[in-house]
Short mmCIF file of C-alpha atoms in Angstrom, two decimals:
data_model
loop_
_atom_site.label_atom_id
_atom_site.label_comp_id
_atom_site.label_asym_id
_atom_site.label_seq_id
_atom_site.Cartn_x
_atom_site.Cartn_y
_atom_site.Cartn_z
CA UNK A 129 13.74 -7.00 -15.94
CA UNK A 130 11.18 -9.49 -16.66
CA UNK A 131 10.62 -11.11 -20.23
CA UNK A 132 8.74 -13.82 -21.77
CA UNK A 133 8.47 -15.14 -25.15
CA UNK A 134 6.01 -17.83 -26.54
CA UNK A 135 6.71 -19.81 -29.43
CA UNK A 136 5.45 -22.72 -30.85
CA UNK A 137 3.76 -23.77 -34.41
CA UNK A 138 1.29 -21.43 -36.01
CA UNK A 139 -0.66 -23.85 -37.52
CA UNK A 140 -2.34 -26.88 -36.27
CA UNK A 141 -4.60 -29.53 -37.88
CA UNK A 142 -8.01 -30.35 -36.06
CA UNK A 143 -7.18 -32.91 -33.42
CA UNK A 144 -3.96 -32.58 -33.34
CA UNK A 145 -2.13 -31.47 -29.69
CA UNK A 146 -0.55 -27.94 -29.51
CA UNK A 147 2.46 -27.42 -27.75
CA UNK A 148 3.61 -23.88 -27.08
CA UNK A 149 6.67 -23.04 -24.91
CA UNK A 150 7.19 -20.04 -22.88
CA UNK A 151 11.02 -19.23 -22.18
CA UNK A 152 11.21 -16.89 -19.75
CA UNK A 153 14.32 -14.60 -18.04
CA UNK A 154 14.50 -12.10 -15.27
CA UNK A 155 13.37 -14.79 -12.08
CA UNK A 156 13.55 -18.34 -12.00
CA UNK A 157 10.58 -20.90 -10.95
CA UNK A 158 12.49 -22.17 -8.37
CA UNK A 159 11.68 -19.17 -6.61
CA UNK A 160 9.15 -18.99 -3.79
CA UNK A 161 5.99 -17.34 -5.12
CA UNK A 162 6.82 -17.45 -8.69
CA UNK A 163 4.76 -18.58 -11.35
CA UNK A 164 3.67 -18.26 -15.24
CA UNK A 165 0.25 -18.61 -16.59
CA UNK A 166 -1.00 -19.34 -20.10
CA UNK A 167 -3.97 -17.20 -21.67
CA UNK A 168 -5.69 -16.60 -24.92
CA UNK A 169 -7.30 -14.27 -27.16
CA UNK A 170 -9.16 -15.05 -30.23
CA UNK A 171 -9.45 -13.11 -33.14
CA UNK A 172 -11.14 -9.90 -31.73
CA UNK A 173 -12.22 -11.80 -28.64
CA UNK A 174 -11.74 -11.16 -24.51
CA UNK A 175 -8.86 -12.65 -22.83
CA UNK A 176 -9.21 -16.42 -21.69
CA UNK A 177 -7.02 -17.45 -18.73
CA UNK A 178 -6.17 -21.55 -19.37
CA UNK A 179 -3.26 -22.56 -16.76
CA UNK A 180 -1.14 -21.80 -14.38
CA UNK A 181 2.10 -23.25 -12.75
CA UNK A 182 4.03 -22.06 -9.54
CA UNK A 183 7.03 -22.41 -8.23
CA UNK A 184 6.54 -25.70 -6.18
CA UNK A 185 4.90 -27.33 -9.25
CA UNK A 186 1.66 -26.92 -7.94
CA UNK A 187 -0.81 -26.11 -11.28
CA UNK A 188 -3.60 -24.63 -12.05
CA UNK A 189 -6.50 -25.58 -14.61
CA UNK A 190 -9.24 -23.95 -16.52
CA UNK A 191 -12.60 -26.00 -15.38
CA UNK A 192 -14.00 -25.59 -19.11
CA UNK A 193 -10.53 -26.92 -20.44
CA UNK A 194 -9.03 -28.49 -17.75
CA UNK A 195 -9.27 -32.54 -19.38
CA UNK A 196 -7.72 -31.06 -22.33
CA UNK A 197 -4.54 -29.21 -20.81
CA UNK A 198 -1.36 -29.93 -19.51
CA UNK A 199 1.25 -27.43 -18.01
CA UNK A 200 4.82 -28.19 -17.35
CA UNK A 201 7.88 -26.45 -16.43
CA UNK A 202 11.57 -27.03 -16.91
CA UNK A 203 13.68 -24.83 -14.44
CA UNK A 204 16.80 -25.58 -16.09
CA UNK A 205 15.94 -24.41 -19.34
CA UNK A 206 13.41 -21.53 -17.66
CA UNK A 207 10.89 -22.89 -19.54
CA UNK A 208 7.08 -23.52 -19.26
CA UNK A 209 5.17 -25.88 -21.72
CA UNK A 210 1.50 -25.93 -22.53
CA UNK A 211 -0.23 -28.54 -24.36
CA UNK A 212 -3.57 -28.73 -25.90
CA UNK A 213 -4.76 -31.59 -26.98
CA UNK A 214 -7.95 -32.52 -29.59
CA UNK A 215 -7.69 -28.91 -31.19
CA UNK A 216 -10.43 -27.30 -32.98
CA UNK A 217 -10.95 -24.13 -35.08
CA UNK A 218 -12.80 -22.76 -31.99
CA UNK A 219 -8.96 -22.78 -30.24
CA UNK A 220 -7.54 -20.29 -33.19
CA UNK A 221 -6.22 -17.01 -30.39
CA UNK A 222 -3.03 -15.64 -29.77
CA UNK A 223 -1.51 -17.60 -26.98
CA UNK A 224 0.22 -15.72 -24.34
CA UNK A 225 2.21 -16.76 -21.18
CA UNK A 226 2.21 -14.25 -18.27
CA UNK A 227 4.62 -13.72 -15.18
CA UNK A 228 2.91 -14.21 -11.69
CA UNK A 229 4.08 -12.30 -8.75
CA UNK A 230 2.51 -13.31 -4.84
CA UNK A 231 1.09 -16.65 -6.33
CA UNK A 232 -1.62 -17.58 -4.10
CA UNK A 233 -1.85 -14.74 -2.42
CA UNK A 234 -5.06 -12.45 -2.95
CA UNK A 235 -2.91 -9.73 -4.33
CA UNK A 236 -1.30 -11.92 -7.16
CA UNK A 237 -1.16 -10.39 -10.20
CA UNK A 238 -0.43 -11.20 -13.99
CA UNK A 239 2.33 -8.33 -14.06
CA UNK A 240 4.68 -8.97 -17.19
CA UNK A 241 3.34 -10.68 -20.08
CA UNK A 242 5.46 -12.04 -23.38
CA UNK A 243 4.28 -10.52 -27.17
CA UNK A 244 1.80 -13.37 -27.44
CA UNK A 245 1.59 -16.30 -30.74
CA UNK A 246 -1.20 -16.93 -32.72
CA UNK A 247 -2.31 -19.95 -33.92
CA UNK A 248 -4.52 -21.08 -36.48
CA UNK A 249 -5.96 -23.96 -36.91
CA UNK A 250 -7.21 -25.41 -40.14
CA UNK A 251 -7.05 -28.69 -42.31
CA UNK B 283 -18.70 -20.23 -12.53
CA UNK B 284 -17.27 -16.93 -11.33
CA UNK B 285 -17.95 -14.14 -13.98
CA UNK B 286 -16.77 -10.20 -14.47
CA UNK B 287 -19.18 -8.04 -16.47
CA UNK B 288 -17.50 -4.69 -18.15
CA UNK B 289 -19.83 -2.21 -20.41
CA UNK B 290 -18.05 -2.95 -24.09
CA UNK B 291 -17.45 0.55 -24.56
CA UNK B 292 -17.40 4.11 -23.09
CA UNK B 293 -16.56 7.26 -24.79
CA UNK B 294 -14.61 10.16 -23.07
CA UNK B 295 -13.32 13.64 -24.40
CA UNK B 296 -9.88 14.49 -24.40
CA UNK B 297 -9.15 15.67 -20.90
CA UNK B 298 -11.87 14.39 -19.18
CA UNK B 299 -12.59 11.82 -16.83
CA UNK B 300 -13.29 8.02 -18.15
CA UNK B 301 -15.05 5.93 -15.65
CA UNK B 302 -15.36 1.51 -16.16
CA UNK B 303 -17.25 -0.38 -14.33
CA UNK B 304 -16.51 -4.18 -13.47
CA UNK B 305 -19.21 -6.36 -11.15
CA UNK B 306 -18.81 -9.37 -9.95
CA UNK B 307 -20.85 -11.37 -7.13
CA UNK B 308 -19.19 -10.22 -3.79
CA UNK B 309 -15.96 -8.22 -5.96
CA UNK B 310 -15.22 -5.71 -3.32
CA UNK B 311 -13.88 -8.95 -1.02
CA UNK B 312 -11.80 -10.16 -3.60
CA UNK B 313 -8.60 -8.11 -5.49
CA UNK B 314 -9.01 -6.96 -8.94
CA UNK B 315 -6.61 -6.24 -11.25
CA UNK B 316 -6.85 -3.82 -14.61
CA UNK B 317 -5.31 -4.45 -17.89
CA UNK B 318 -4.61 -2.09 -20.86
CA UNK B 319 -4.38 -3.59 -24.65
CA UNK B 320 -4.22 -1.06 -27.47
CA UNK B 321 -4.13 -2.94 -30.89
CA UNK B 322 -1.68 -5.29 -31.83
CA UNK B 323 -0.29 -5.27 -28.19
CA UNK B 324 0.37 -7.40 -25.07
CA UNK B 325 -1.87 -6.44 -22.26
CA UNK B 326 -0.66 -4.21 -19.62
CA UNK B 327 -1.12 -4.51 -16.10
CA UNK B 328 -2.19 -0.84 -14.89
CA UNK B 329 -3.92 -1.31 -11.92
CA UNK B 330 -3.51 -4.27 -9.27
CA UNK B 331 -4.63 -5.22 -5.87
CA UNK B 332 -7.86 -2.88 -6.37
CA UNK B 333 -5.96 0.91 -6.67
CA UNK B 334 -2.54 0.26 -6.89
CA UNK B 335 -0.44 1.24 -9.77
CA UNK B 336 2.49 -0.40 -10.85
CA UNK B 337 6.10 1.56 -11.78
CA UNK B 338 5.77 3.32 -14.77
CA UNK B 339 2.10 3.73 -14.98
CA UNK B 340 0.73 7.01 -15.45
CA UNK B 341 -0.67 8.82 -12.04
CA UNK B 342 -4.09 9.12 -13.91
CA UNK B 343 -4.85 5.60 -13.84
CA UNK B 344 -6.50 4.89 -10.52
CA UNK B 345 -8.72 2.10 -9.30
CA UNK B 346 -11.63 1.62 -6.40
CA UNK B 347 -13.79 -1.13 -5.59
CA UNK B 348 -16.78 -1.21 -3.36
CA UNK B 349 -19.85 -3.73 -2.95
CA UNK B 350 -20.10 -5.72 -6.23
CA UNK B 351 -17.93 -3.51 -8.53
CA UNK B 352 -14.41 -2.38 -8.91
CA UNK B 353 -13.92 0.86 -11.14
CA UNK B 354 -10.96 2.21 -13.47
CA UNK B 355 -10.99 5.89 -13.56
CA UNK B 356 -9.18 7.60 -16.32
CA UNK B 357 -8.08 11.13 -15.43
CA UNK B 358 -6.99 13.89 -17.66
CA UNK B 359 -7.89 11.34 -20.57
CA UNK B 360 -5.67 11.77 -23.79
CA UNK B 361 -5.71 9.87 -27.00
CA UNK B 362 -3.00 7.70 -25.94
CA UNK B 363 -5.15 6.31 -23.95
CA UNK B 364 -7.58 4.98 -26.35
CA UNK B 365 -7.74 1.12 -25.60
CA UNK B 366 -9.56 -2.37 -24.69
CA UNK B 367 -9.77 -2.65 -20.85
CA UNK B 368 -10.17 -5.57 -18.95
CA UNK B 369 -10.58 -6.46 -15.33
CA UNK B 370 -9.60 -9.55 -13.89
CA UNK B 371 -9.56 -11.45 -10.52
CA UNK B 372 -9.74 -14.67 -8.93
CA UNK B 373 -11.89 -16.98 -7.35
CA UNK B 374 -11.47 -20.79 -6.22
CA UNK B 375 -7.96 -21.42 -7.70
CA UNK B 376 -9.42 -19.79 -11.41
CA UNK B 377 -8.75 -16.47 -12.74
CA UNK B 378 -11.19 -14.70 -14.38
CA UNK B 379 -11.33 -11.73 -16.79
CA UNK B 380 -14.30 -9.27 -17.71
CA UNK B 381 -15.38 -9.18 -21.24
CA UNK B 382 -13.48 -5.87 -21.80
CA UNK B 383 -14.30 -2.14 -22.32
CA UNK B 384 -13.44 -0.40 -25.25
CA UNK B 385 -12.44 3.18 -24.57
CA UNK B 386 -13.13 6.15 -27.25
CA UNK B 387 -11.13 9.15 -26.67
CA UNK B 388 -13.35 11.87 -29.24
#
């Protein structure tokens, strides 16, 4: 069985850099076709996909967001690490990270997802 | 850039049939995936590669896409059901979600 929990802080000045880690258990990233993607929801808002990271460390940016993200993983810890940088109230969402099953294929699929964090972000 | 348009809401009587509608520019040659979110909740995956339905997901969640627009059909609607919906595929190397449906049950 596949979980995934975020965690990171739940509030953030403006222009500070958000980090938010997903720990994950039930496959491992060093797995071929593997991956975990990062995606957000503000406050009443549509989902937002932001990056994504497979198994070979290949990633995967966001055009609109891309200078301002950076995606990591750590397949000892079976972690994956987001950072935001330059954050702004328009950033406030719940922050999820997703499991990815036949990455780069046309049939992957965001198929187990954690509970989600939300951050704030406020002077 | 790529975009997914979904009506934001469609209302359905218990036990009948809730259709949504998701176009995109040239959908029907790309995969698209559904995902449930009832308040407070993680989305759910309920329908991937177009009309496949993952393990556990109830038989009257089924998916179609033709042309410029995949479809989620509800069957046999009941309030459980009663949700946001969103559609999602990809396209260059970015993945893309639909604005969402909301879905009355009355």
């Amino acid at each position: 069985q596949i979980t995934l929990r975020e965690s990171g802080p739940t509030l953030v000045k403006p222009t500070q850099t958000l980090t938010l880690t997903c720990s994950f258990s039930g496959f491992s990233l060093t797995n071929n076709e593997e991956g975990v993607a990062w995606i957000r929801q503000p406050p009443a808002k549509a989902l937002e996909w932001l990056a994504l990271i497979y198994w070979d460390d290949d990633k995967r940016y966001s055009p609109s967001l891309r200078s301002r993200l950076t995606i990591t993983k750590d397949t000892s810890k079976n972690q994956v690490v987001l950072k935001l940088t330059n954050m702004d109230p328009v950033d406030a969402a719940t922050y999820y990270c997703a499991h990815t099953a036949a990455a780069r294929s046309p049939k992957e699929m965001f198929d187990s997802w954690g509970q989600g964090t939300l951050v704030t972000v406020s002077s | 850039s790529y975009e997914l348009t979904q009506p934001p809401s469609v209302s359905v009587s218990p036990g009948q049939t809730a259709s949504i509608p998701c176009s995109g520019d040239q959908l029907g040659d790309k995969y698209a995936c559904w995902f449930q979110q009832k308040p407070g909740q993680s989305p759910v995956l309920v329908i991937y590669q177009d009309n496949q339905r993952p393990s556990g997901i109830s038989e009257r969640f089924s998916g179609s896409s033709s042309g410029n627009t995949a479809t989620l059909t509800i069957s046999g609607t009941q309030a459980m059901d009663e949700a946001d919906y969103y559609c999602q595929t990809w396209d260059r190397s970015t993945y893309v979600f639909g604005a969402g449906t909301k879905v009355t049950v009355l």
